[in-house]
Each structure stands twice: as structure tokens, then as C-alpha cells.
Coordinates of C-alpha atoms and ligand atoms in Angstrom, one line a residue:
X306 CA -38.8 -20.5 -29.4
X307 CA -35.6 -21.5 -31.5
X308 CA -33.0 -18.9 -30.3
X309 CA -31.6 -18.9 -34.3
X310 CA -35.0 -18.3 -35.4
X311 CA -35.0 -14.1 -35.7
X312 CA -36.9 -12.2 -37.1
X313 CA -35.2 -9.8 -40.2
X314 CA -35.7 -6.6 -37.3
X315 CA -33.9 -9.0 -34.8
X316 CA -31.0 -10.1 -36.3
X317 CA -30.4 -6.8 -38.3
X318 CA -30.1 -5.0 -34.5
X319 CA -27.9 -7.4 -33.1
X320 CA -26.0 -7.9 -36.0
X321 CA -25.5 -4.0 -35.6
X322 CA -25.0 -5.0 -32.0
X323 CA -22.0 -6.9 -33.2
X324 CA -20.3 -4.5 -35.5
X325 CA -20.3 -1.7 -33.5
X326 CA -19.0 -4.1 -30.9
X327 CA -16.4 -5.1 -32.7
X328 CA -15.4 -1.8 -33.7
X329 CA -15.9 -0.1 -30.3
X330 CA -13.5 -3.3 -28.9
X331 CA -11.5 -3.3 -32.0
X332 CA -9.1 0.0 -30.6
X333 CA -9.0 -1.0 -26.7
X334 CA -7.0 -1.0 -24.0
X335 CA -6.9 -3.9 -21.0
X336 CA -5.5 -2.3 -18.0
X337 CA -4.8 -4.3 -14.4
X338 CA -5.0 -2.1 -11.3
X339 CA -6.4 -2.6 -7.3
X340 CA -8.6 0.5 -7.7
X341 CA -11.4 -0.9 -5.9
X342 CA -12.6 1.1 -3.0
X343 CA -15.0 4.0 -3.6
X344 CA -12.2 7.2 -4.1
X345 CA -10.4 4.5 -5.8
X346 CA -13.5 3.6 -8.6
X347 CA -14.6 7.8 -9.1
X348 CA -10.7 7.7 -10.0
X349 CA -9.9 5.4 -11.7
X350 CA -13.4 6.2 -13.8
X351 CA -11.5 9.5 -14.9
X352 CA -9.1 7.6 -17.2
X353 CA -11.9 5.6 -18.8
X354 CA -14.5 8.4 -19.4
X355 CA -11.0 9.8 -21.2
X356 CA -10.1 7.1 -23.2
X357 CA -14.0 6.9 -24.4
X358 CA -14.0 10.3 -25.4
X359 CA -11.0 9.7 -27.4
X360 CA -13.1 6.6 -29.6
X361 CA -11.0 4.0 -27.5
X362 CA -12.7 1.2 -25.6
X363 CA -12.1 0.1 -22.0
X364 CA -11.5 -3.0 -20.2
X365 CA -11.7 -2.6 -16.6
X366 CA -9.3 -5.7 -14.9
X367 CA -10.0 -4.3 -11.5
X368 CA -8.5 -6.9 -9.3
X369 CA -9.8 -5.5 -5.5
X370 CA -7.1 -6.0 -1.9
X371 CA -5.5 -2.8 -0.8
X372 CA -1.9 -3.2 -1.6
X373 CA -2.5 -4.2 -4.9
X374 CA -0.9 -7.8 -4.0
X375 CA -3.9 -10.2 -5.3
X376 CA -3.6 -8.1 -8.0
X377 CA 0.5 -8.7 -9.1
X378 CA -0.5 -12.7 -8.4
X379 CA -3.0 -12.8 -11.1
X380 CA -1.2 -10.1 -13.1
X381 CA 2.1 -12.7 -13.2
X382 CA -1.2 -15.7 -14.0
X383 CA -2.2 -13.7 -17.0
X384 CA 1.6 -12.6 -18.1
X385 CA 2.3 -16.3 -18.2
X386 CA -0.2 -17.4 -20.0
X387 CA 1.4 -15.6 -22.4
X388 CA -1.6 -13.1 -22.5
X389 CA -1.0 -9.4 -20.5
X390 CA -3.7 -6.9 -20.4
X391 CA -2.4 -3.6 -22.0
X392 CA -1.5 -1.5 -19.4
X393 CA -1.0 -2.8 -15.1
X394 CA -0.6 -0.7 -12.5
X395 CA 3.0 -1.8 -11.9
X396 CA 4.8 0.4 -9.0
X397 CA 9.0 1.2 -8.7
X398 CA 11.6 -1.3 -9.0
X399 CA 8.9 -4.1 -9.6
X400 CA 8.5 -1.9 -13.1
X401 CA 12.5 -3.0 -13.6
X402 CA 11.7 -7.0 -13.2
X403 CA 8.8 -6.7 -15.4
X404 CA 11.4 -5.0 -18.3
X405 CA 14.2 -8.0 -17.6
X406 CA 11.6 -10.4 -18.3
X407 CA 11.1 -9.0 -21.9
X408 CA 7.3 -8.4 -21.8
X409 CA 7.1 -4.1 -21.2
X410 CA 7.1 -2.2 -24.8
X411 CA 8.4 1.2 -25.0
X412 CA 6.3 4.9 -24.9
X413 CA 9.7 6.7 -26.4
X414 CA 7.3 8.0 -29.0
X415 CA 5.0 9.8 -26.8
X416 CA 7.4 10.7 -24.0
X417 CA 9.2 12.5 -27.2
X418 CA 6.3 14.6 -28.5
X419 CA 4.7 15.2 -25.3
X420 CA 8.3 16.6 -23.6
X421 CA 8.3 14.1 -19.7
X422 CA 12.0 14.7 -19.7
X423 CA 11.7 18.4 -18.6
X424 CA 7.8 17.5 -17.2
X425 CA 8.6 14.8 -14.7
X426 CA 11.0 15.8 -11.9
X427 CA 14.0 12.9 -12.1
X428 CA 13.3 10.9 -9.2
X429 CA 10.0 10.0 -10.5
X430 CA 11.3 10.1 -14.5
X431 CA 14.1 7.6 -13.4
X432 CA 11.7 5.1 -11.9
X433 CA 9.5 4.6 -15.5
X434 CA 12.9 4.4 -17.2
X435 CA 14.1 0.7 -17.8
X436 CA 16.9 0.1 -20.2
X437 CA 16.9 3.8 -21.1
X438 CA 13.4 4.1 -22.3
X439 CA 10.3 4.7 -20.7
X440 CA 8.0 2.1 -20.6
X441 CA 5.5 3.2 -18.0
X442 CA 3.6 6.4 -17.3
X443 CA 3.4 8.1 -13.6
X444 CA -0.6 8.7 -12.4
X445 CA 0.5 10.6 -9.1
X446 CA 2.5 10.8 -6.1
X447 CA 1.4 9.8 -3.0
X448 CA 2.3 10.3 0.9
X449 CA 2.6 7.6 2.9
X450 CA 3.2 9.4 6.2
X451 CA -0.4 10.5 7.1
X452 CA -2.3 11.0 9.7
X453 CA -5.8 11.7 9.4
X454 CA -8.5 12.7 11.9
X455 CA -12.0 13.0 12.9
X456 CA -12.3 16.7 14.3
X457 CA -15.5 15.6 16.3
X458 CA -13.9 12.6 18.0
X459 CA -10.8 14.5 19.0
X460 CA -12.8 17.3 20.8
X461 CA -15.0 14.9 23.1
X462 CA -11.5 13.2 24.1
X463 CA -10.3 17.2 24.7
X464 CA -7.0 16.3 22.8
X465 CA -5.7 18.3 19.6
X466 CA -3.9 16.5 16.4
X467 CA -0.6 14.8 18.2
X468 CA 2.2 15.8 16.8
X469 CA 5.2 13.5 18.7
X470 CA 4.2 9.8 19.0
X471 CA 4.4 10.3 22.9
X472 CA 1.5 12.6 22.3
X473 CA 0.1 10.3 19.6
X474 CA 0.2 7.5 22.9
X475 CA -1.4 10.4 25.3
X476 CA -4.3 11.3 23.3
X477 CA -5.0 7.7 22.4
X478 CA -5.5 7.4 26.4
X479 CA -7.9 10.0 26.2
X480 CA -9.8 8.9 23.7
X481 CA -10.1 5.4 24.8
X482 CA -11.4 7.4 28.0
X483 CA -13.8 8.8 25.9
X484 CA -15.3 5.9 24.2
X485 CA -13.6 5.5 20.7
X486 CA -11.1 3.0 18.8
X487 CA -8.4 5.7 18.9
X488 CA -6.2 4.8 16.2
X489 CA -8.4 2.8 13.1
X490 CA -6.3 0.1 11.6
X491 CA -6.6 -3.3 9.1
X492 CA -5.3 -6.1 10.2
X493 CA -3.6 -7.0 6.9
X494 CA 0.1 -7.8 6.4
X495 CA 0.9 -4.9 3.6
X496 CA -1.4 -2.3 6.6
X497 CA 0.6 -3.4 9.6
X498 CA 3.7 -2.6 7.0
X499 CA 2.8 1.0 5.6
X500 CA 2.3 1.8 9.8
X501 CA 6.0 0.0 10.7
X502 CA 7.5 1.8 8.1
X503 CA 6.2 5.2 9.5
X504 CA 6.9 4.6 13.0
X505 CA 10.6 3.7 11.9
X506 CA 10.7 6.9 10.2
X507 CA 9.3 8.9 13.3
X508 CA 11.5 7.2 15.3
X509 CA 15.3 7.1 13.7
X510 CA 14.7 10.0 10.6
X511 CA 15.2 9.6 6.9
X512 CA 18.9 8.8 7.2
X513 CA 18.3 5.3 9.1
X514 CA 15.0 5.1 7.9
X515 CA 17.4 4.4 4.0
X516 CA 20.0 2.1 5.5
X517 CA 17.5 -0.2 6.8
X518 CA 14.6 -0.4 4.0
X519 CA 16.4 0.7 1.0
X520 CA 20.3 0.0 1.3
X521 CA 19.1 -3.5 4.0
X522 CA 21.7 -2.6 5.6
X523 CA 22.1 -5.2 8.4
X524 CA 23.8 -3.3 10.7
X525 CA 21.1 -0.9 10.4
X526 CA 18.3 -3.8 10.2
X527 CA 19.6 -5.1 13.0
X528 CA 20.1 -2.2 15.3
X529 CA 19.2 -1.1 19.5
X530 CA 17.5 1.4 17.2
X531 CA 15.8 -0.8 14.9
X532 CA 14.5 -3.0 18.4
X533 CA 13.3 0.3 19.8
X534 CA 10.9 1.1 16.4
X535 CA 9.3 -2.8 16.4
X536 CA 9.0 -1.7 20.4
X537 CA 6.8 1.6 19.6
X538 CA 5.3 -0.3 16.4
X539 CA 3.6 -2.8 18.5
X540 CA 2.9 -0.9 21.3
X541 CA 0.4 1.0 19.1
X542 CA -1.7 -1.7 19.4
X543 CA -3.2 -0.8 22.6
X544 CA -4.7 2.0 20.0
X545 CA -7.0 -0.2 17.8
X546 CA -9.8 -2.6 18.4
X547 CA -10.4 -5.9 18.7
X548 CA -11.9 -6.3 15.3
X549 CA -8.9 -5.3 13.1
X550 CA -7.9 -8.8 11.5
X551 CA -8.6 -8.8 7.7
X552 CA -10.0 -5.3 8.0
X553 CA -9.8 -3.4 4.4
X554 CA -8.1 -0.4 5.1
X555 CA -11.3 1.6 3.6
X556 CA -12.9 -0.1 6.2
X557 CA -10.7 1.6 8.9
X558 CA -10.8 4.5 7.2
X559 CA -15.1 4.8 7.1
X560 CA -14.5 4.5 11.3
X561 CA -12.9 7.7 11.6
X562 CA -15.3 8.7 9.1
X563 CA -18.4 7.7 11.1
X564 CA -16.9 8.8 14.3
X565 CA -16.0 5.9 15.8
X566 CA -12.3 5.8 15.7
X567 CA -10.3 9.3 16.1
X568 CA -7.4 8.7 13.4
X569 CA -5.7 6.6 11.0
X570 CA -2.3 6.0 10.0
X571 CA -2.2 5.5 5.7
X572 CA -1.3 7.0 2.7
X573 CA -3.2 9.9 1.5
X574 CA -5.9 7.6 -0.8
X575 CA -7.6 7.3 2.3
X576 CA -8.0 11.3 1.0
X577 CA -10.6 9.7 -1.4
X578 CA -12.9 8.5 1.1
X579 CA -13.4 11.3 2.9
X580 CA -13.7 13.3 -0.7
X581 CA -16.1 10.7 -2.0
X582 CA -17.9 10.9 1.4
X583 CA -18.2 14.8 0.5
X584 CA -16.4 16.1 3.4
X585 CA -14.0 19.2 3.3
X586 CA -10.3 18.9 4.2
X587 CA -9.5 20.8 7.0
X588 CA -13.4 20.8 8.5
X589 CA -14.7 17.5 8.2
X590 CA -11.8 15.8 8.3
X591 CA -8.2 16.9 9.5
X592 CA -4.7 15.5 8.1
X593 CA -1.4 16.3 9.7
X594 CA 2.1 14.2 8.8
X595 CA 2.7 11.6 10.7
X596 CA 3.7 12.3 14.7
X597 CA 7.0 12.9 14.4
X598 CA 7.4 12.7 10.5
X599 CA 7.8 16.4 9.5
X600 CA 10.3 17.2 8.0
X601 CA 9.7 13.2 5.8
X602 CA 7.8 12.6 2.4
X603 CA 7.4 8.7 2.1
X604 CA 6.6 9.1 -1.0
X605 CA 4.6 6.1 -3.0
X606 CA 4.4 6.7 -7.2
X607 CA 1.3 4.9 -8.9
X608 CA 2.7 4.1 -12.2
X609 CA 0.8 2.5 -15.4
X610 CA 3.6 -0.1 -17.1
X611 CA 2.8 -0.8 -20.8
X612 CA 3.1 -4.8 -22.1
X613 CA 4.5 -5.5 -25.6
X614 CA 1.3 -4.7 -27.8
X615 CA 0.9 -4.3 -30.9
X616 CA -1.7 -3.3 -34.2
X617 CA -4.8 -1.0 -32.8
X618 CA -4.0 -2.2 -29.0
X619 CA -0.7 -0.3 -29.3
X620 CA -2.6 2.3 -30.8
X621 CA -5.1 2.6 -27.6
X622 CA -2.3 2.0 -25.7
X623 CA 0.0 5.0 -26.7
X624 CA -2.8 7.2 -26.8
X625 CA -3.4 6.2 -22.9
X626 CA 0.0 6.9 -21.8
X627 CA -0.4 9.7 -23.5
X628 CA -3.7 11.1 -21.6
X629 CA -2.3 9.7 -18.2
X630 CA 0.5 13.1 -17.9
X631 CA -2.2 15.6 -19.4
X632 CA -3.4 18.4 -16.9
X633 CA -7.6 17.0 -17.7
X634 CA -6.5 13.6 -16.7
X635 CA -3.9 14.3 -13.6
X636 CA -6.3 17.3 -12.1
X637 CA -9.7 15.0 -12.1
X638 CA -8.1 11.7 -11.0
X639 CA -5.6 13.1 -8.6
X640 CA -8.6 14.8 -6.7
X641 CA -10.5 11.9 -6.3
X642 CA -7.7 9.5 -5.7
X643 CA -6.0 11.9 -2.5
X644 CA -2.3 12.4 -4.1
X645 CA -0.8 15.0 -5.9
X646 CA 0.1 15.3 -10.1
X647 CA 2.8 13.3 -11.0
X648 CA 4.3 16.2 -12.8
X649 CA 4.7 19.4 -10.7
X650 CA 3.7 21.8 -13.1
X651 CA -0.1 22.2 -12.7
X652 CA -2.0 24.7 -10.4
X653 CA -2.8 23.2 -7.5
X654 CA -5.4 26.1 -6.4
X655 CA -8.4 23.6 -7.0
X656 CA -6.9 21.2 -4.8
X657 CA -7.6 20.6 -1.1
X658 CA -5.4 22.4 1.8
X659 CA -4.2 18.4 2.4
X660 CA -3.0 18.2 -1.1
X661 CA -1.8 21.4 -1.2
X662 CA 0.4 20.4 1.9
X663 CA 0.9 17.3 -0.2
X664 CA 3.1 19.4 -2.4
X665 CA 4.1 22.0 -0.6
X666 CA 6.4 18.6 1.6
X667 CA 7.3 17.1 -1.6
X668 CA 8.9 20.0 -2.7
X669 CA 10.7 20.7 0.4
X670 CA 11.6 17.7 1.3
X671 CA 13.1 16.9 -2.1
X672 CA 15.1 20.1 -1.7
X673 CA 16.3 19.2 2.2
X674 CA 17.0 15.6 2.0
X675 CA 13.8 14.6 3.6
X676 CA 12.1 12.2 0.3
X677 CA 12.2 8.4 1.0
X678 CA 11.0 5.6 -1.1
X679 CA 8.0 3.4 0.3
X680 CA 8.8 -0.2 1.7
X681 CA 5.5 -1.1 1.8
X682 CA 4.1 0.2 -1.0
X683 CA 6.9 -1.5 -3.4
X684 CA 8.9 2.0 -4.0
X685 CA 11.9 1.1 -1.7
X686 CA 13.2 -2.3 -2.5
X687 CA 12.0 -5.7 -5.4
X688 CA 9.3 -7.3 -4.7
X689 CA 10.7 -10.5 -3.5
X690 CA 12.5 -8.4 -0.5
X691 CA 9.5 -6.4 0.1
X692 CA 7.7 -9.9 1.1
X693 CA 10.1 -11.5 3.4
X694 CA 10.0 -8.4 4.7
X695 CA 5.9 -8.2 5.3
X696 CA 5.6 -11.5 6.8
X697 CA 8.5 -10.7 9.7
X698 CA 6.8 -7.5 10.4
X699 CA 3.4 -8.8 10.5
X700 CA 4.2 -12.1 12.4
X701 CA 5.9 -10.0 15.2
X702 CA 2.9 -7.6 15.0
X703 CA 0.5 -10.4 15.3
X704 CA 1.8 -12.6 17.7
X705 CA 2.4 -11.3 21.3
X706 CA 4.9 -13.5 22.7
X707 CA 7.4 -12.9 19.1
X708 CA 10.1 -10.4 21.4
X709 CA 11.1 -7.5 19.0
X710 CA 14.5 -8.7 19.1
X711 CA 14.2 -12.2 17.4
X712 CA 11.8 -9.9 14.8
X713 CA 15.2 -7.3 14.2
X714 CA 16.8 -10.4 13.8
X715 CA 14.3 -12.4 10.9
X716 CA 14.6 -8.6 9.2
X717 CA 18.2 -9.2 9.0
X718 CA 18.3 -13.0 7.7
X719 CA 14.8 -12.0 5.5
X720 CA 16.9 -9.1 3.7
X721 CA 20.1 -11.5 3.4
X722 CA 18.2 -14.2 1.8
X723 CA 17.1 -12.8 -0.7
X724 CA 20.1 -10.2 -1.6
Ligands
GAL1029 C1 -1.0 1.5 -2.9 C2 -1.9 2.1 -4.0 C3 -3.0 3.4 -4.3 C4 -3.8 2.5 -3.1 C5 -3.3 2.1 -1.6 C6 -4.4 1.0 -1.4 O1 -0.5 0.7 -2.7 O2 -0.5 2.5 -4.6 O3 -3.2 3.9 -5.1 O4 -4.4 1.9 -4.2 O5 -2.3 1.1 -2.6 O6 -5.3 -0.2 -2.3

């Protein structure tokens, strides 16, 4: 049958379909993000549902790839073709880079109406503004320096949760002897960098971390302390398994969930996977500050930056920004995502014990000076510097013959080349 020859009923039905489609599409947002693992997708869905409940359409622009490198490449090509999405998961100093290109739209109306200036801690609010105007909204605060563990595997190996790097290596040996992978890891540049920055923090403390990975001080980058941290970092390979190259972070988490591996050093998006698997914090899985980093909190704040859009799309975009900081979203999203709310005024009693500890650690370290931005997660330096550091870290970690001294030298060069 000719596809165009439709009965009046079919025609009317498809017309109605087209009409309702076009009205649903009239005010909609397209949102780019990389929340594609089990826990992340559950979290992202909260925002989609809240937007739809207010009558707005949601165009999901999910680009898989932990750490968001692929998502950022796709975003750049969309923006270059003059067709950016309404909002995108852009974080830290990179928000300034997009702002400087003149591509971001402001949210000052929503921010004022909702009192963002009083709701948000200054550390968080500052990141969201470009040229004094809000151009992004924070969805959460992730802590990066966590250790996750399967208590049954620890017990089978007769070890407790390690609190220092020495204890981690000792426990690792016992776990290996008991027949398990001590440390689940995925060999991808951003995961290598995540573990590296945590080891650096444990080895050298927060002041040194800042000098090296935030201020890019060549003396710190090339120092004996850096060389020691690099060596310890590489030694962690002895706790990992041979199948790690290319493995996604959530697959590494599932090794801990399934009891194939004992532990994982990863930010608390890993908790989203434990939660999605129906597990209970403190019972079915354990969380602790990464060994040697008890007094520090490496923060990674996810945010949605808003592109300059007009008309109904802008209306929908402003609604999105408003919803993101409302308690309903902050609570539901962060419970699924593993993070804590971006606004500190919410009741945390319904959150799991790891989230409660994270919030307490955030408050304490903010007071005592232990709060540091994550280099691996785009909070410390601009994207070009981050990329150059990733290259050094991952090449060093994956090249048996590359010495720590040489890697430290390359780090100095990498930071200088892009300054
Ligand atoms: C981080 C991001 C988190 C999580 C993680 C793994 O950079 O902030 O939200 O998605 O990557 O993809």
C-alpha cells in the first residue's frame, strides 16, 4: 500500500500524534552528560522526570565514557557547528573557558528568585559564575578520595579496612594470597589520574597537592616528594589484575560487588553502583577515606552549564536550572548518584552512612583547610593542562621502563608548555 494513502482515521491519529509531539517539543531542553552507568542513569532520570512533570520535554544527549572526555569532544563539535545543546555537564575552570567564548547564557533571574547566593557555599557558587553572572548550576558534590570494599572478601583474607598506604599494600598481599584481586581498577587515563592524585594526597598532604596540581609550581612538580608519590602510585599495579586495560570504572566496581575484587579507589559515583545493586552501605559494602587521606576531601562538583538559547528553549532551560537546586531533585538525584547535595542546608538523615560521612568531612575539611579540587575531574586546572598531565601520568603508569624521575620532569614540562 502507498504509504501516503491513509484512511481518514489513521491520518487523524498521526496528525494528532504530530501535533502533540510538536507541542511537547515546543519547550524542551537538550542536556548533554556522561551519566550512562547503572547508578548514573538512575540519577539522570530524576531530572528528566521532574522536567516532564512540569510539562517540558527532555532530549537526552548522553555520551558514554567515564570522566567525560568523549562527551567534551562531542560537545565541542556541536558548539563549533553553531548548534550547542541547552545545557551540558561542564565543570570547574572549564566553565570559564566556555564563558570566555561567549557561548553561555546567564541564570541571574533564577539565581536571585531562588536565593542561590545564600543557599550555596561560596566555594561552590564561585565556580558557577562567569564575569559575575551565574552561567551554571551545581548538581552535587562528589568526594574523590574514597576507598570502597567488599567486607566478605576482606574477612576471607583476614584483613581490616586499610587506613594508610602501608596497610593497603600489606592487606593487598593477604588478599592476593586468599585468591582475590586486591584492587579493582580500569586502565583508562582518567582512572589512572584519579588514583594518582589520591596517592599524591596521601604521600604529601594537602598543601603540597595544591602547590603541584593546582598552582603547577615547577619545584613541587619536579621534587623528590613527587618522585616518591609516583613510585608508590606505580607500585599499586602489584595490587591490580592483568585485565585492567580499557576497563570501565563501573565494571571495576562490579568486581568489588561480585566479590572478585576486594577494594577500589574511586570517587563516590561508585556508590551509585552499589546502591543500584540494592546493597546497603556499612553492611554489604564499606567506605572509608582513601588510605592516608583522612583529613582531606578532594572535591568534584558536577554542574550543568547553560548555553545561550532563546524563546521557549530558554524558558525550559531556566526551569531546569531552578529544579536542579530544589530539595526534591537534590535529594533524589544525590541518593542515586552517590554524591552529597550541592546545598548544605538539606536534611541528610535519609542518606546512607557514607553520604553522611562525606557531608561531615566536607564541612570539617572546609574549616580546617583540607578541601582540595580534583585534578583528575577537571576542578583544579584548565582542560589543556589536565590533558597534558593525564598523558604523563598514564604513560608513566603503563610503561614499565619509564622512571619516576623522568615522569616528574615531564610533568614540569607539561605544566610549563601550556601555562
Ligand atoms: C566524573 C563525574 C561524575 C561521574 C564520573 C564517572 O568526572 O564528575 O559525575 O560521572 O566522572 O563518569
